[in-house]
PDB file of C-alpha atoms in Angstrom:
ATOM      1  CA  GLY A  11     136.687  36.399  78.627  1.00 84.00           C
ATOM      2  CA  THR A  12     135.261  34.267  81.356  1.00 90.00           C
ATOM      3  CA  LEU A  13     131.682  34.979  82.348  1.00 91.00           C
ATOM      4  CA  ASN A  14     131.038  36.072  85.931  1.00 95.00           C
ATOM      5  CA  GLY A  15     129.046  32.981  86.955  1.00 93.00           C
ATOM      6  CA  PRO A  16     128.602  33.952  90.630  1.00 94.00           C
ATOM      7  CA  GLY A  17     127.553  37.450  89.591  1.00 94.00           C
ATOM      8  CA  ILE A  18     124.994  36.106  87.125  1.00 94.00           C
ATOM      9  CA  ALA A  19     123.641  33.677  89.727  1.00 94.00           C
ATOM     10  CA  GLY A  20     123.439  36.476  92.312  1.00 95.00           C
ATOM     11  CA  ILE A  21     121.582  38.826  89.962  1.00 95.00           C
ATOM     12  CA  THR A  22     119.188  36.023  89.056  1.00 94.00           C
ATOM     13  CA  ALA A  23     118.517  35.236  92.722  1.00 94.00           C
ATOM     14  CA  GLY A  24     117.967  38.916  93.476  1.00 93.00           C
ATOM     15  CA  ILE A  25     115.487  39.358  90.652  1.00 96.00           C
ATOM     16  CA  GLU A  26     113.609  36.217  91.679  1.00 96.00           C
ATOM     17  CA  TYR A  27     113.471  37.493  95.263  1.00 94.00           C
ATOM     18  CA  ILE A  28     111.963  40.800  94.134  1.00 94.00           C
ATOM     19  CA  TYR A  29     109.382  38.982  92.009  1.00 95.00           C
ATOM     20  CA  GLU A  30     108.433  36.721  94.918  1.00 95.00           C
ATOM     21  CA  ASN A  31     108.156  39.506  97.520  1.00 93.00           C
ATOM     22  CA  GLY A  32     107.030  42.419  95.362  1.00 95.00           C
ATOM     23  CA  MET A  33     108.905  45.680  94.970  1.00 93.00           C
ATOM     24  CA  ASP A  34     106.069  47.671  96.563  1.00 93.00           C
ATOM     25  CA  ASN A  35     105.957  45.355  99.589  1.00 93.00           C
ATOM     26  CA  ILE A  36     109.700  45.647 100.057  1.00 92.00           C
ATOM     27  CA  ARG A  37     109.574  49.449  99.785  1.00 91.00           C
ATOM     28  CA  GLN A  38     106.625  49.784 102.194  1.00 90.00           C
ATOM     29  CA  LYS A  39     108.417  47.681 104.818  1.00 92.00           C
ATOM     30  CA  GLU A  40     111.584  49.751 104.448  1.00 91.00           C
ATOM     31  CA  GLN A  41     109.588  52.978 104.875  1.00 90.00           C
ATOM     32  CA  LYS A  42     107.930  51.542 107.978  1.00 91.00           C
ATOM     33  CA  ASN A  43     111.347  50.570 109.370  1.00 92.00           C
ATOM     34  CA  ILE A  44     112.992  53.957 108.898  1.00 91.00           C
ATOM     35  CA  ARG A  45     109.941  55.769 110.278  1.00 91.00           C
ATOM     36  CA  LEU A  46     110.033  53.636 113.444  1.00 94.00           C
ATOM     37  CA  PHE A  47     113.734  54.318 114.001  1.00 95.00           C
ATOM     38  CA  TYR A  48     113.354  58.035 113.336  1.00 93.00           C
ATOM     39  CA  GLU A  49     110.350  58.363 115.648  1.00 93.00           C
ATOM     40  CA  MET A  50     112.231  56.600 118.419  1.00 96.00           C
ATOM     41  CA  ILE A  51     115.337  58.816 118.307  1.00 95.00           C
ATOM     42  CA  LYS A  52     114.101  62.200 117.041  1.00 93.00           C
ATOM     43  CA  ASP A  53     113.444  63.715 120.463  1.00 94.00           C
ATOM     44  CA  GLU A  54     116.744  62.695 122.031  1.00 95.00           C
ATOM     45  CA  GLU A  55     118.508  66.009 122.649  1.00 94.00           C
ATOM     46  CA  LYS A  56     122.056  64.714 122.102  1.00 96.00           C
ATOM     47  CA  ILE A  57     121.317  62.939 118.804  1.00 96.00           C
ATOM     48  CA  GLN A  58     121.757  65.000 115.645  1.00 94.00           C
ATOM     49  CA  ILE A  59     119.879  63.609 112.622  1.00 93.00           C
ATOM     50  CA  TYR A  60     120.973  64.671 109.141  1.00 91.00           C
ATOM     51  CA  GLY A  61     118.903  64.975 106.002  1.00 82.00           C
ATOM     52  CA  THR A  62     116.735  67.263 103.954  1.00 67.00           C
ATOM     53  CA  ASP A  63     114.447  69.952 105.313  1.00 62.00           C
ATOM     54  CA  ASN A  64     111.548  67.504 105.492  1.00 62.00           C
ATOM     55  CA  LEU A  65     112.896  64.526 107.420  1.00 63.00           C
ATOM     56  CA  THR A  66     109.408  63.125 107.943  1.00 67.00           C
ATOM     57  CA  ASP A  67     108.513  62.662 104.266  1.00 73.00           C
ATOM     58  CA  PHE A  68     109.158  58.941 104.370  1.00 73.00           C
ATOM     59  CA  LYS A  69     107.904  58.405 100.832  1.00 74.00           C
ATOM     60  CA  LYS A  70     111.033  60.196  99.631  1.00 74.00           C
ATOM     61  CA  ARG A  71     113.456  58.555 102.081  1.00 77.00           C
ATOM     62  CA  THR A  72     115.415  55.371 101.790  1.00 84.00           C
ATOM     63  CA  ALA A  73     115.784  53.034 104.761  1.00 88.00           C
ATOM     64  CA  ILE A  74     118.998  54.815 105.751  1.00 91.00           C
ATOM     65  CA  LEU A  75     119.445  57.370 108.501  1.00 93.00           C
ATOM     66  CA  SER A  76     122.649  59.289 109.233  1.00 93.00           C
ATOM     67  CA  CYS A  77     123.132  60.792 112.656  1.00 95.00           C
ATOM     68  CA  ASN A  78     125.642  61.651 115.351  1.00 95.00           C
ATOM     69  CA  ILE A  79     125.830  61.821 119.066  1.00 96.00           C
ATOM     70  CA  LYS A  80     126.741  65.464 119.530  1.00 92.00           C
ATOM     71  CA  GLY A  81     130.412  65.981 120.324  1.00 90.00           C
ATOM     72  CA  ILE A  82     131.435  62.330 119.847  1.00 93.00           C
ATOM     73  CA  ASP A  83     133.455  61.041 116.894  1.00 94.00           C
ATOM     74  CA  SER A  84     131.309  58.857 114.642  1.00 95.00           C
ATOM     75  CA  SER A  85     133.928  56.081 114.637  1.00 95.00           C
ATOM     76  CA  ALA A  86     133.839  55.904 118.424  1.00 95.00           C
ATOM     77  CA  VAL A  87     130.044  55.640 118.382  1.00 96.00           C
ATOM     78  CA  SER A  88     130.070  52.989 115.674  1.00 96.00           C
ATOM     79  CA  ASP A  89     132.773  50.983 117.480  1.00 96.00           C
ATOM     80  CA  GLU A  90     130.838  51.141 120.743  1.00 96.00           C
ATOM     81  CA  LEU A  91     127.649  49.983 119.023  1.00 97.00           C
ATOM     82  CA  MET A  92     129.490  46.982 117.570  1.00 97.00           C
ATOM     83  CA  GLN A  93     131.743  46.032 120.466  1.00 96.00           C
ATOM     84  CA  ARG A  94     129.225  46.322 123.282  1.00 96.00           C
ATOM     85  CA  PHE A  95     125.938  45.677 121.541  1.00 96.00           C
ATOM     86  CA  LYS A  96     126.676  43.855 118.232  1.00 96.00           C
ATOM     87  CA  ILE A  97     124.952  46.594 116.206  1.00 96.00           C
ATOM     88  CA  GLU A  98     126.665  47.135 112.873  1.00 95.00           C
ATOM     89  CA  THR A  99     126.692  50.645 111.433  1.00 96.00           C
ATOM     90  CA  ARG A 100     128.911  52.590 109.070  1.00 94.00           C
ATOM     91  CA  SER A 101     130.826  55.582 110.316  1.00 94.00           C
ATOM     92  CA  GLY A 102     132.979  58.239 108.755  1.00 87.00           C
ATOM     93  CA  ALA A 103     132.760  60.218 105.539  1.00 87.00           C
ATOM     94  CA  HIS A 104     130.933  57.603 103.413  1.00 84.00           C
ATOM     95  CA  CYS A 105     132.857  58.690 100.294  1.00 84.00           C
ATOM     96  CA  ALA A 106     130.758  61.873 100.242  1.00 87.00           C
ATOM     97  CA  PRO A 107     132.997  64.827 101.119  1.00 87.00           C
ATOM     98  CA  LEU A 108     130.554  67.435  99.811  1.00 89.00           C
ATOM     99  CA  VAL A 109     127.779  66.109 102.035  1.00 87.00           C
ATOM    100  CA  HIS A 110     130.068  66.378 105.043  1.00 86.00           C
ATOM    101  CA  LYS A 111     131.134  69.869 104.035  1.00 90.00           C
ATOM    102  CA  TYR A 112     127.452  70.877 103.815  1.00 88.00           C
ATOM    103  CA  PHE A 113     126.654  69.469 107.280  1.00 88.00           C
ATOM    104  CA  HIS A 114     130.023  70.546 108.790  1.00 90.00           C
ATOM    105  CA  THR A 115     130.881  66.966 109.731  1.00 89.00           C
ATOM    106  CA  GLU A 116     134.231  66.734 107.933  1.00 88.00           C
ATOM    107  CA  GLU A 117     136.005  65.878 111.195  1.00 88.00           C
ATOM    108  CA  GLN A 118     133.307  63.988 113.087  1.00 90.00           C
ATOM    109  CA  GLY A 119     131.787  62.050 110.202  1.00 91.00           C
ATOM    110  CA  MET A 120     128.363  60.460 110.604  1.00 95.00           C
ATOM    111  CA  VAL A 121     126.961  57.190 111.889  1.00 96.00           C
ATOM    112  CA  ARG A 122     124.802  55.558 109.247  1.00 95.00           C
ATOM    113  CA  PHE A 123     122.067  53.063 110.087  1.00 96.00           C
ATOM    114  CA  SER A 124     120.682  51.005 107.197  1.00 94.00           C
ATOM    115  CA  PHE A 125     117.606  48.815 107.538  1.00 92.00           C
ATOM    116  CA  GLY A 126     116.492  46.149 105.111  1.00 88.00           C
ATOM    117  CA  HIS A 127     112.904  45.126 104.652  1.00 85.00           C
ATOM    118  CA  ASP A 128     113.693  41.965 106.600  1.00 89.00           C
ATOM    119  CA  THR A 129     114.900  43.903 109.648  1.00 94.00           C
ATOM    120  CA  THR A 130     112.444  43.275 112.467  1.00 95.00           C
ATOM    121  CA  SER A 131     110.787  45.998 114.499  1.00 95.00           C
ATOM    122  CA  ASN A 132     112.407  44.477 117.606  1.00 96.00           C
ATOM    123  CA  GLN A 133     115.853  44.915 116.036  1.00 96.00           C
ATOM    124  CA  ILE A 134     115.059  48.533 115.175  1.00 97.00           C
ATOM    125  CA  ARG A 135     113.754  49.244 118.676  1.00 97.00           C
ATOM    126  CA  TYR A 136     116.895  47.681 120.139  1.00 97.00           C
ATOM    127  CA  ALA A 137     119.161  49.842 117.942  1.00 97.00           C
ATOM    128  CA  ALA A 138     117.216  53.007 118.824  1.00 97.00           C
ATOM    129  CA  ASP A 139     117.219  52.224 122.548  1.00 97.00           C
ATOM    130  CA  ILE A 140     120.962  51.563 122.530  1.00 97.00           C
ATOM    131  CA  LEU A 141     121.730  54.717 120.544  1.00 97.00           C
ATOM    132  CA  LYS A 142     119.722  56.732 123.086  1.00 97.00           C
ATOM    133  CA  LEU A 143     121.553  54.982 125.929  1.00 96.00           C
ATOM    134  CA  LEU A 144     124.923  55.934 124.428  1.00 96.00           C
ATOM    135  CA  ALA A 145     123.768  59.509 123.953  1.00 96.00           C
ATOM    136  CA  ARG A 146     122.831  59.707 127.622  1.00 94.00           C
ATOM    137  CA  GLU A 147     126.126  58.148 128.781  1.00 89.00           C
TER     138      GLU A 147
END
């Protein structure tokens, strides 16, 4: 068959990027990013954050945080974030029905924020401030 040239080129570029930036550096920046976002939203009464019992063990977390604004459908929150504020998130069931059964979010879904190591602290602060604004509205 035909080789997947774009796929091979993409994998090569990805590996080179990791070598240039260092896996540990990338991971540390992602941990810093998710900690900043969490710290900024954790005390907002109307925001429900989902995860394990120890949400603050950032060494075991990825740079992803799933949450909801209590009582609001996750799709509506995600749409509002995109339409009004150009913040892209993922809403819904995330192909994980057992997770949603566990958290009782089968109907509401969750809003998932994902931060890369190249996401700036200003972008994270903006996303957190806007999420808190929507929760208060």
